[in-house]
XYZ file of C-alpha atoms in Angstrom:
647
model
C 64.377 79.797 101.320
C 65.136 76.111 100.610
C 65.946 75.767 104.187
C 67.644 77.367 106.984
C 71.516 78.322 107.554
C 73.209 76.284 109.470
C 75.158 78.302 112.315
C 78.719 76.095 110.789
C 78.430 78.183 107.949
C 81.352 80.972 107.479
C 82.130 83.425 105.163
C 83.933 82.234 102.016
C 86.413 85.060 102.009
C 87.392 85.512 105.108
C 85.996 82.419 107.648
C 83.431 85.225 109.303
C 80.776 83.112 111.235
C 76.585 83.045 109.585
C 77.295 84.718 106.385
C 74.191 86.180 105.394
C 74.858 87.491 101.652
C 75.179 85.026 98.809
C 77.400 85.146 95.234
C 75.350 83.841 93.255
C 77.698 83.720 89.771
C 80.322 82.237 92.296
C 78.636 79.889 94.178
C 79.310 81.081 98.052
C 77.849 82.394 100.761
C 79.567 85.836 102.198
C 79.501 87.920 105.451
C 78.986 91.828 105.483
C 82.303 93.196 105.199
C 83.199 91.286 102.069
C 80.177 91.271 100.368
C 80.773 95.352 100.637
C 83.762 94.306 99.077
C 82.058 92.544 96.719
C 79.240 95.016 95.489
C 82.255 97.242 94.767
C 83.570 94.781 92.007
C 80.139 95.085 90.067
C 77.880 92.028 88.930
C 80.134 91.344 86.339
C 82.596 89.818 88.658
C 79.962 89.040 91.966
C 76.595 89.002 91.722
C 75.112 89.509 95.914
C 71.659 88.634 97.177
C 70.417 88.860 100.885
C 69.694 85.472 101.786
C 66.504 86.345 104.075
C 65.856 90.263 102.881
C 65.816 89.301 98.899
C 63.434 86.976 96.970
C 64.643 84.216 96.124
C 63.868 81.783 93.429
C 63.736 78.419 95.116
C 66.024 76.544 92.797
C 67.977 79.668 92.504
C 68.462 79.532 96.145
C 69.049 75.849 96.054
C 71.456 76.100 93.543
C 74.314 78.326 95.304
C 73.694 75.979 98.695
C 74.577 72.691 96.711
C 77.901 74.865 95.631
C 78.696 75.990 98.790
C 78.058 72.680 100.361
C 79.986 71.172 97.594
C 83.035 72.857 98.155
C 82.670 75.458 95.205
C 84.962 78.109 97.373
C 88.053 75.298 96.437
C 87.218 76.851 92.815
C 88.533 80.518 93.234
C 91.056 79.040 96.390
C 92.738 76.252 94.076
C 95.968 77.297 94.755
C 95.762 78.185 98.234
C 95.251 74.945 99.424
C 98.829 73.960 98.543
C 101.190 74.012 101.153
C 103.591 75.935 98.874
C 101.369 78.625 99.453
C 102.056 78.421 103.338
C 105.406 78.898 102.649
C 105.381 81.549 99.946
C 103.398 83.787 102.866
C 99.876 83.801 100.546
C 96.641 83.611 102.837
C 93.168 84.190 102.776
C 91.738 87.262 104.757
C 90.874 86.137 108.561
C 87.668 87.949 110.503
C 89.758 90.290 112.293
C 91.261 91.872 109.166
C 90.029 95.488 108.342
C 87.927 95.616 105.351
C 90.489 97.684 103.531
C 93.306 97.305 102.501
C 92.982 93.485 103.572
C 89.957 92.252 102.691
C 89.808 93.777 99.687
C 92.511 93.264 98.101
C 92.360 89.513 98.933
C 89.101 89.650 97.824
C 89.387 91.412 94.186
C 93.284 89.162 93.776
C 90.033 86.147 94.217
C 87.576 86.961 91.642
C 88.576 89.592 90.007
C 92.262 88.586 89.257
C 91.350 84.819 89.325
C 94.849 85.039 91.506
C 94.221 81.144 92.917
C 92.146 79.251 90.637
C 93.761 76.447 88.444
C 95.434 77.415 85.487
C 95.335 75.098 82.276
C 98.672 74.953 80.171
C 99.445 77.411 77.744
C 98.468 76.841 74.334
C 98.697 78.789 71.197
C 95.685 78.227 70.347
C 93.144 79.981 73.271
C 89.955 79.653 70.624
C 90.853 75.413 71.083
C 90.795 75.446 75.060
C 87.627 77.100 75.138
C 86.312 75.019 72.958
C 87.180 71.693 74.335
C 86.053 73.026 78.097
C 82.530 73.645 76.245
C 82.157 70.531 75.002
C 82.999 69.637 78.304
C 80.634 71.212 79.839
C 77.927 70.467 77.124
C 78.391 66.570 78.411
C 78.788 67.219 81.670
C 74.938 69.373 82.467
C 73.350 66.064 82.401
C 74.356 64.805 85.480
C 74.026 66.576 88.771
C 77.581 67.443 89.253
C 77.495 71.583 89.439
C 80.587 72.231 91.102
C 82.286 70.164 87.661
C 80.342 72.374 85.863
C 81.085 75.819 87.613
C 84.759 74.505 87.096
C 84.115 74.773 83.639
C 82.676 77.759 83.477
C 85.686 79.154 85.842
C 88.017 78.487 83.266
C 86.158 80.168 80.197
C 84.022 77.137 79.106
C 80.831 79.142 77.097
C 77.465 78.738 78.502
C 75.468 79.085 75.395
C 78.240 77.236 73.577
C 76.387 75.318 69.936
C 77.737 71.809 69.940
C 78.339 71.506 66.211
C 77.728 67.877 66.011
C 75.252 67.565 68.328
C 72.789 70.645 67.502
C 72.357 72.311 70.702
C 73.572 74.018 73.525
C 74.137 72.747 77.039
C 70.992 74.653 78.260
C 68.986 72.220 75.844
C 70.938 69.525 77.536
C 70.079 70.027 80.733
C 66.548 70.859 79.818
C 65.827 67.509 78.505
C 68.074 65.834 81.612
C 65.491 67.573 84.363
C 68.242 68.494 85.474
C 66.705 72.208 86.802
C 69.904 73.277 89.489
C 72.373 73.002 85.677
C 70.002 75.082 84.481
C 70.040 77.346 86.550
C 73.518 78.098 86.799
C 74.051 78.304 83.253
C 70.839 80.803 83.224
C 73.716 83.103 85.664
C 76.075 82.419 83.221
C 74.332 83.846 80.301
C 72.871 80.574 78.558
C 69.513 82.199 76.832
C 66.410 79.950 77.466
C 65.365 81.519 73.605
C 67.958 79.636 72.222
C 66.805 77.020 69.360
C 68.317 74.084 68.350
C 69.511 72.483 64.883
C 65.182 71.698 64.620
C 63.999 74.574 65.971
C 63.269 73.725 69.033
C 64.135 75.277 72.304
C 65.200 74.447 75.747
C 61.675 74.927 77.204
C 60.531 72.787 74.371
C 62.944 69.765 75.493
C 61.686 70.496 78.823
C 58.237 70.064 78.428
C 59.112 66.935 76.072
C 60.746 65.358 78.829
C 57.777 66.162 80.888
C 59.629 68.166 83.216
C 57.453 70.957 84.033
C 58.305 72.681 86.697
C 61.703 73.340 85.033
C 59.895 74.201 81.774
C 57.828 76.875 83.936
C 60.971 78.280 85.334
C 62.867 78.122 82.172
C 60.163 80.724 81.112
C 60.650 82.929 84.175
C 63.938 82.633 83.072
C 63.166 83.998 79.841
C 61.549 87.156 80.927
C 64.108 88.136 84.231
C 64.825 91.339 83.144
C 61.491 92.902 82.490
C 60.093 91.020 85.234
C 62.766 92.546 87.798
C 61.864 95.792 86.523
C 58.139 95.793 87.175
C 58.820 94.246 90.650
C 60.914 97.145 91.501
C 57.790 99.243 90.965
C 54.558 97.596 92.041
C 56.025 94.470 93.871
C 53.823 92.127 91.196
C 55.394 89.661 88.488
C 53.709 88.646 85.370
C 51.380 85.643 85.425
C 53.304 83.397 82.581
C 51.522 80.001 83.532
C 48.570 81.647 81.506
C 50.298 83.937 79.336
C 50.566 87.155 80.708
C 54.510 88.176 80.312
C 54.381 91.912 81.041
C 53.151 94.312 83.759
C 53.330 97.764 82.837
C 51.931 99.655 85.345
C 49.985 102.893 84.403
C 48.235 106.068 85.823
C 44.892 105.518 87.136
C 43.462 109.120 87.168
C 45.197 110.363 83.682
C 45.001 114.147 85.446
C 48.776 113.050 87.126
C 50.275 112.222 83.642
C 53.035 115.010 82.711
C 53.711 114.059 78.879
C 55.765 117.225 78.701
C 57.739 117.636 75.789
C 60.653 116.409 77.132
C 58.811 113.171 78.220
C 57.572 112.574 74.949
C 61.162 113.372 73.399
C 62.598 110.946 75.460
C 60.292 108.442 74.546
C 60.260 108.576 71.161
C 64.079 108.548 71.162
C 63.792 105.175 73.114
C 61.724 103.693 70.654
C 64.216 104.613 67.728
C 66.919 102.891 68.851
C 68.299 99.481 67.450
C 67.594 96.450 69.250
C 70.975 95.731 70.180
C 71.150 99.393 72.008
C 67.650 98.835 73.412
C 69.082 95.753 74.922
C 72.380 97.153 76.524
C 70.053 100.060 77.599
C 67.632 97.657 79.482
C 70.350 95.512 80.658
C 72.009 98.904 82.481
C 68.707 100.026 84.064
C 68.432 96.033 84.963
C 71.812 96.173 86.965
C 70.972 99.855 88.104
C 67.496 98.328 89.773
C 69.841 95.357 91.499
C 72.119 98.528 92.942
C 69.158 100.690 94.029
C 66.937 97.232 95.705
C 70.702 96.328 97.230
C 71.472 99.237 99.005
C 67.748 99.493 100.295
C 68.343 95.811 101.592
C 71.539 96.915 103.100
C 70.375 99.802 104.749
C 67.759 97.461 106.438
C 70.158 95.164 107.791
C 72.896 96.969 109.130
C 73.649 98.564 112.403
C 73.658 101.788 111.408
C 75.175 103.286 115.024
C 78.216 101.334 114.161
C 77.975 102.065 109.869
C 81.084 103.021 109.117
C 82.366 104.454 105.176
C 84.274 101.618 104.219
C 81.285 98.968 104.274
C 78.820 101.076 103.021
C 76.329 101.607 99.964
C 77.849 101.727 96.378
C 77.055 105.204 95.045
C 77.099 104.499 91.495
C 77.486 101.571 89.045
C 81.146 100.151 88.809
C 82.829 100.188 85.903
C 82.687 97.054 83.453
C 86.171 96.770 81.697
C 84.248 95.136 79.134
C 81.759 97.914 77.711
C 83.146 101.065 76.149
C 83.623 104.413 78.166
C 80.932 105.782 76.770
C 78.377 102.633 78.265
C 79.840 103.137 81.278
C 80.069 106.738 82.080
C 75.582 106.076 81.294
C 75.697 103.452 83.347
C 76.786 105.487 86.406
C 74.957 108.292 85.334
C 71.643 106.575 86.357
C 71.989 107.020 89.565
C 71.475 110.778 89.657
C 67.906 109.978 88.291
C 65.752 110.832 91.230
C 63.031 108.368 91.538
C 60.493 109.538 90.001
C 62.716 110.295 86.870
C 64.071 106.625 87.093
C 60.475 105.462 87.546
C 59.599 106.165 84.526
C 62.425 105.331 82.430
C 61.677 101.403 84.050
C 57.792 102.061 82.806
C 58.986 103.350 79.263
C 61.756 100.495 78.741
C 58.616 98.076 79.452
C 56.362 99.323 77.464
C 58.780 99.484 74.833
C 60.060 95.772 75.556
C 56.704 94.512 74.984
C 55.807 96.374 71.813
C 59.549 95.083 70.252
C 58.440 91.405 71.548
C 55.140 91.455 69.944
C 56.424 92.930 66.838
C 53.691 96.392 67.197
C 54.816 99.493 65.509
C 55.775 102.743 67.640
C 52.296 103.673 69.514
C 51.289 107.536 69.433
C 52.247 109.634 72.040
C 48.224 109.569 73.319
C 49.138 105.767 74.227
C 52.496 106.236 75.232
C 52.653 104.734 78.771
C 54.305 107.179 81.185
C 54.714 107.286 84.964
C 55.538 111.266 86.278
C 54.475 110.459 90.101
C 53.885 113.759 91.631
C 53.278 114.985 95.156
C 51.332 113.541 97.140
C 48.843 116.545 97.467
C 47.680 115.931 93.633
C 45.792 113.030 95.008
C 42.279 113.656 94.920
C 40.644 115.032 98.905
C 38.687 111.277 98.666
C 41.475 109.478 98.940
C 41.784 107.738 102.081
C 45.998 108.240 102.777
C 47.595 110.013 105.251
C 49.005 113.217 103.533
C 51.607 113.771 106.416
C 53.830 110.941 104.211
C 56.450 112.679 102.413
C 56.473 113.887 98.405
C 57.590 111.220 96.554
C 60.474 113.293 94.750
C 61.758 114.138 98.454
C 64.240 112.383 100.400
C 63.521 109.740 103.083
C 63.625 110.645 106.700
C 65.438 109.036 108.568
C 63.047 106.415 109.890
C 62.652 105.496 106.779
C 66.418 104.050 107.276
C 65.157 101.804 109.867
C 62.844 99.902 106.897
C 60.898 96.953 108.485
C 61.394 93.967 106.120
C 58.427 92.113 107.742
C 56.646 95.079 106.710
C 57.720 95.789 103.467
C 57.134 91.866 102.852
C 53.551 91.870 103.720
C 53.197 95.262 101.400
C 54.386 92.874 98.620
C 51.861 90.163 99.110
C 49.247 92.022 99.324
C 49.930 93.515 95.840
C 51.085 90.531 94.997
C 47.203 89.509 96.018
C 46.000 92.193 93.984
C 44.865 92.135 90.473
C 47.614 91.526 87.804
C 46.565 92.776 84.846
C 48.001 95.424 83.079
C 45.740 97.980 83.032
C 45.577 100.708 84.956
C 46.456 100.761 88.907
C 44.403 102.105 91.811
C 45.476 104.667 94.026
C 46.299 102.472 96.792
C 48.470 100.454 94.472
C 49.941 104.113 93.631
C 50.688 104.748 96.823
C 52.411 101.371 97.306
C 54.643 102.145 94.295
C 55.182 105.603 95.954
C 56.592 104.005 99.575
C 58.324 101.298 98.055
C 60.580 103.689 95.508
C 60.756 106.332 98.525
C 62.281 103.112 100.116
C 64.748 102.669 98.134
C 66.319 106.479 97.866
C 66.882 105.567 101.799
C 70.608 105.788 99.785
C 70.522 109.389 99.725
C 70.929 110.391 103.505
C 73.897 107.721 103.534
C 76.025 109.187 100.668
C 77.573 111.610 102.994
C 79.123 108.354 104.617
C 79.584 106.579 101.210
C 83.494 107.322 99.485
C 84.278 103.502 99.375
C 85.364 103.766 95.727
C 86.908 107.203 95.707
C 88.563 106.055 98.744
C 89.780 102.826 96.685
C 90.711 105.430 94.311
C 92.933 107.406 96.766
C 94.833 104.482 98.046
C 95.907 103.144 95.001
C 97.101 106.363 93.730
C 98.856 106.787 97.184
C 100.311 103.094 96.976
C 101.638 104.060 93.269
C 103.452 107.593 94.290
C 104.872 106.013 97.095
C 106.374 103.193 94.876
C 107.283 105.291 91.817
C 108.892 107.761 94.337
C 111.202 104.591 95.825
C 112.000 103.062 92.369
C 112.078 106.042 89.515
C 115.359 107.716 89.870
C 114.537 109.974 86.575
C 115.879 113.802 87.378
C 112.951 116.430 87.070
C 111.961 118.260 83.884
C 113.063 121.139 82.732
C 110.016 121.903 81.277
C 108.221 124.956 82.892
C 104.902 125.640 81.543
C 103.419 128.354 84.005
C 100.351 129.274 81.589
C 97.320 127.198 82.991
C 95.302 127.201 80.250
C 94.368 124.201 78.353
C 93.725 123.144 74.965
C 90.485 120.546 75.494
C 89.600 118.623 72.502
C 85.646 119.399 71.897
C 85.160 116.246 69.388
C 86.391 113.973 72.296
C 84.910 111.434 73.774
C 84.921 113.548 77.159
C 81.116 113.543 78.883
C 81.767 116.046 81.055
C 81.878 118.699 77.560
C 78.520 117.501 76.484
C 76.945 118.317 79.593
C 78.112 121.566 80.273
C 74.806 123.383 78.975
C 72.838 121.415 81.283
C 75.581 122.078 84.395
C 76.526 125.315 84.300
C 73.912 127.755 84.106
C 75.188 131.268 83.704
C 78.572 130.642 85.680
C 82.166 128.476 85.798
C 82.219 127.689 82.611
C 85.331 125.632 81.531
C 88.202 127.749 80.140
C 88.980 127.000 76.348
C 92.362 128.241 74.978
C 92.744 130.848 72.864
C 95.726 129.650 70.798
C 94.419 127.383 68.213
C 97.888 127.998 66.630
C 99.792 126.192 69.546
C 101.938 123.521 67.846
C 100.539 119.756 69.210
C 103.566 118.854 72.103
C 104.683 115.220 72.736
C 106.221 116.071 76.078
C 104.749 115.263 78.980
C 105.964 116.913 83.280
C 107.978 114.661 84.414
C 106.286 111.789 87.016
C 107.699 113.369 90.070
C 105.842 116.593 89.640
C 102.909 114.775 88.515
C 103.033 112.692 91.696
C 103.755 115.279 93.707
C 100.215 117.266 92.289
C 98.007 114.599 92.623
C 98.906 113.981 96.631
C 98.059 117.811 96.714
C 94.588 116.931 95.098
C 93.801 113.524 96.871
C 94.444 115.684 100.335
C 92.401 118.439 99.369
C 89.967 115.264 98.555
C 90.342 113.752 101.306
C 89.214 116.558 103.424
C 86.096 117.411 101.993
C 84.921 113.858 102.248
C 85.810 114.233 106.039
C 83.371 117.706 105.622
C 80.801 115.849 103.734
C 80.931 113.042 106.544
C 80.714 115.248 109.768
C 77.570 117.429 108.008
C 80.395 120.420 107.520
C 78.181 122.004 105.044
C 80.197 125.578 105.563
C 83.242 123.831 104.524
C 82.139 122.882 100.623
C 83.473 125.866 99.390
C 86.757 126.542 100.710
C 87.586 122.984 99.940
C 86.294 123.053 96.686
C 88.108 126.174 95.565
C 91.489 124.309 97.150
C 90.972 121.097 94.966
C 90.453 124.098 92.111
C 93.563 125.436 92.459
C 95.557 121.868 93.198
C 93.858 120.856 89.972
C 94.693 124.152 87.964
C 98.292 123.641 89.271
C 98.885 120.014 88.164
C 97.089 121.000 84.496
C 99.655 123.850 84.047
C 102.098 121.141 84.105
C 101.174 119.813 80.707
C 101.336 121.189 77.352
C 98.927 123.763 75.935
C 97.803 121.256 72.999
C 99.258 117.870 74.538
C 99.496 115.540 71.318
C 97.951 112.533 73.304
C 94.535 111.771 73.081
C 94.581 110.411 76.238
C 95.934 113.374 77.970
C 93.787 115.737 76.714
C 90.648 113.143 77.698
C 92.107 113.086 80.910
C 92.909 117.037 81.503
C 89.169 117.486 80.142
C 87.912 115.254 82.901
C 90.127 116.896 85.761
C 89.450 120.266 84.744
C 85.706 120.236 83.830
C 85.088 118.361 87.107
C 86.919 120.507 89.521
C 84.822 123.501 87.579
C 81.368 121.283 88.598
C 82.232 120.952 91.871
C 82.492 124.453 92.418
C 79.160 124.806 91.028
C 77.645 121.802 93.205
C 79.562 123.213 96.345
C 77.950 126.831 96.015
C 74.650 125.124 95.970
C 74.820 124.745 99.351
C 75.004 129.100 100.035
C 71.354 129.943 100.141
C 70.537 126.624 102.483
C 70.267 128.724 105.771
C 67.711 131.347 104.310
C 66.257 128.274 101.588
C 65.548 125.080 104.172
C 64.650 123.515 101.335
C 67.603 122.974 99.462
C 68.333 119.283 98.837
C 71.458 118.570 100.839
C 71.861 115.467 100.529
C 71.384 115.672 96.933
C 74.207 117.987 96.238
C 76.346 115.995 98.836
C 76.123 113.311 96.131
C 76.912 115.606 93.247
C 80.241 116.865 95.267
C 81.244 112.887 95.686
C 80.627 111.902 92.110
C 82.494 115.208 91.009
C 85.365 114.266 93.942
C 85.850 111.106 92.044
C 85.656 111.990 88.432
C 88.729 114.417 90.008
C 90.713 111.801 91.536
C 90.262 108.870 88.461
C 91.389 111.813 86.120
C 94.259 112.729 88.564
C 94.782 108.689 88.531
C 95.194 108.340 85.034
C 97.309 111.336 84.643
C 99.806 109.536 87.038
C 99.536 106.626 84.516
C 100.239 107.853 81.521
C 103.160 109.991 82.611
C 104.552 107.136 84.616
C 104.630 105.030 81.155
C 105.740 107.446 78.992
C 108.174 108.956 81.398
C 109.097 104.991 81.675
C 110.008 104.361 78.070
């Protein structure tokens, strides 16, 4: 850390004194409650770091204290600081305002909404603005002026904007400047240190021209933050790139604890056949899903966790990106039902494949293939000098394990850090290290019976909305009655929950499929009151198994689940037998196949009193991703009959 926090430092959403989470895409320094807040957003809209729990590149680190210093909050507050705004009643959140709904919603109207920062005038041409703020900016990265420069970027000035007349990109600009804090926050901003100019040449180049070295060096770090994230996550080490050395892919020492099971290899050679645009959104999800997983491990460390409460808690999942397809995002929050072991070596297999794409080597055989299937720590060989009362790696922390020492788990990295970087094979005590630190960061697991933050989001916003369209829509009920509760379910949709269903069910609750492929495609939706009136049903049955999940009611699974079942089965007899809307039947696909999983998940828990060794915890996060996939269908059901109800 550049240096340390000054106790007049507050939270820049919501005045709370010694922030101790930084933004670092928006240039402020946060206390706990919002940066919860924040980590719910995503990284597209917030990207969080601990500022004493995370490493921190120094001029990283440097970077977001000039901004914050500098008054970058005034940014996303522009229009707050008017009096109008006294007088129209709009505020910032305050320290005594609950988390939700307060904080939160000020929070996501700030950054997510861009509510309060300044607006430009309208123009017809949007493709003009953006242009003129990047030429802007290109000029402006060679001076030391960053909040100018976030400014920019705020209002949709391109970081790796190509000056046509000029040859190069701001990046380059900078680069040549020395001027290592602009590059930096382009770097957050996307601007690609690979990027070459009108000669060939590229930022690192200019850098090293200008004889600016320790920006060239970082430049280079720069370069390679993805798969160097990755390999930290597992062995604590980073590459050496001063002389060369731009992967770490850690292997196996004794080749006796490889599994390359069929599956293993399948999934590695399907890894290595895809395009290097899909390799790259791949990598960049497992990239974000490493941030989530070393987050929450952070978080866990830091708070108090007599006092944790659900609302500022761990993010379950990935949030969803409005800018990537469905599809990207339903995989994106699927990683986080990889157990560690299983996410382990999807990180190893993404290196190793990122380093033969770099270096331009065809697909290796599956005899080189570099895979990581840790197993229990009784496959280690008698010799080995570790104490074999530590837990399997595949198992879930204990709770002292919640209560990580960061001193500790500091000096763990430095002395791999100390160790030999090369990227052959590991030793055992390395192993174990990997092992512990990955164990580490599951701590996650025994907190998801606490975590509902986003279905709980979820909930209130659908309340909010019935509430409202109750007051305002005066429409009279439909006379449509539709008591058959079957459901015609598109199988070449775009729902996930159909493709999975071989691996889900096995052998029982399978989802019903009508019969009558002759039914005649129906326009005509329930009306929204009914709708409405369903989805409260479903949200309260919801509600109450969270409350379950949260007091450890492990008995009380089932009955709830079978209540949300019916709720659910209710509100899809509402609807058409073959609704003509694509959306509807995505929607009725992902209420009804979800309610049927939860079931499944929720019986799970039957044998635990005669089987201790059922994974509770586990399952309790299959029943909360499955609660949510209920209420977001239930959500957009509510939508969609709202609007076409509406017009």
């Amino acid at each position: 850390m550049s240096k340390r926090l000054r106790s007049s430092e507050v939270c820049a959403d919501c005045s709370a004194q010694d922030p101790c989470w930084a933004s670092v895409n928006r240039g402020i320094l946060i206390c706990d409650e919002c940066c919860s807040v924040h980590r719910s957003l995503g990284r597209h809209i917030s990207q969080v770091r601990h500022l004493k729990h995370t490493p921190w590149p120094p001029t990283l680190l440097q970077m977001v204290e000039t901004l914050y210093n500098n008054g970058a909050n005034s940014i996303w507050e522009h229009s707050l600081l008017d009096p109008a705004s006294v007088m129209s009643g709009r505020r910032k959140a305050n320290p005594q305002d609950k988390v939700h709904p307060n904080k939160a919603e000020f929070i996501r109207a700030k950054y997510q909404m861009l509510a309060f920062v300044h607006r430009l005038p309208c123009r017809e041409d949007d493709s003009v603005t953006a242009k003129d703020l990047s030429k802007q900016l290109h000029s402006s990265v060679r001076t030391g002026n960053l909040e100018t420069c976030l400014r920019l970027l705020s209002l949709g000035a391109q970081a790796n904007f190509f000056h046509p007349e000029k040859g190069n990109t701001p990046l380059h600009v900078a680069a040549k400047a020395g001027q290592i804090l602009q590059a930096e926050l382009l770097a957050v901003y996307g601007a690609d240190p690979g990027t070459q100019d009108s000669s060939g040449k590229t930022p690192v180049d200019y850098a090293r021209q200008g004889g600016h070295h320790e920006l060239a060096e970082r430049l280079i770090e720069i370069q390679y933050e993805l798969t160097d994230r990755l390999a930290f996550y597992l062995c604590g080490r980073k590459p050496d790139h001063k002389n060369g050395q731009h992967f770490i892919i850690p292997q196996m020492a004794d080749r006796r604890l490889l599994d390359l099971s069929e599956l293993a290899k399948a999934a590695k050679k399907k890894l290595q056949s895809l395009s290097n645009h899909l390799f790259e959104e791949l990598a960049m999800d497992v990239y974000d899903e490493v941030d989530r997983r070393e987050t929450d491990a952070v978080w866990l460390a830091t708070q108090n966790h007599s006092t944790l409460v659900t609302e500022t808690t761990l993010v379950p999942f990935l949030p969803v990106n409005p800018e990537y397809s469905s599809t990207r995002n339903q995989g994106r929050q699927k990683l986080a039902r990889f157990n560690a072991h299983e996410f382990a070596t999807l990180v190893i297999d993404i290196l190793s494949d990122a380093k033969r794409r770099q270096q331009g080597n065809p697909v290796t055989s599956c005899k080189e293939n570099v895979e990581l299937i840790l197993k229990a720590i009784n496959s280690q060989h008698s010799s080995e000098s570790q104490d074999n009362d530590q837990p399997d790696y595949d198992s879930v922390a204990s709770d002292e394990d919640t209560d990580l020492d960061a001193n500790a788990a500091k000096a763990n990295r430095q002395k791999s850090l100390d160790s030999d970087v090369s990227d052959g094979p590991v030793t055992a005590q390395e192993y174990m290290q990997v092992k512990n630190a990955l164990v580490a960061s599951e701590v996650k697991i025994q907190q998801l019976m606490k975590v509902n933050i986003n279905l709980s989001d979820e909930l209130r916003t659908m309340q909010k909305k019935a509430s409202k369209l109750e007051k305002q829509n005066s429409m009279p009920e439909s006379d449509y009655d539709n008591p058959s509760p079957s459901l015609e379910l598109d199988e070449t949709g775009p729902g996930r929950k159909g493709r999975q269903r071989s691996i889900i069910w096995q052998g029982e609750g399978s989802i019903p499929e009508n019969s009558d492929t002759d039914a005649t495609p129906s326009s005509t939706l329930p009306s929204t009151e009914d709708v409405i009136r369903k989805t409260e049903q479903i949200t309260k049955n919801i509600q109450e198994l969270l409350r379950a999940a949260q007091e450890n009611k492990h008995d009380s699974y089932i009955p709830c689940s079978e209540r949300i079942h019916v709720a659910v089965t209710e509100m899809a007899a509402l609807f058409p037998k073959k609704p003509k809307s694509e959306l509807v039947r995505t929607s009725l696909r992902l209420l009804t196949s979800s309610a049927y999983r939860l079931q499944s998940e929720c019986k799970k828990t039957l044998p635990i009193e005669t089987c201790p060794t059922t994974d509770i915890q586990l399952v309790t996060q299959q029943v909360i991703q499955c609660a949510y996939d209920i209420a977001k269908a239930a959500k957009q059901l509510v939508t969609i009959t709202t609007k076409e109800n509406n017009n």
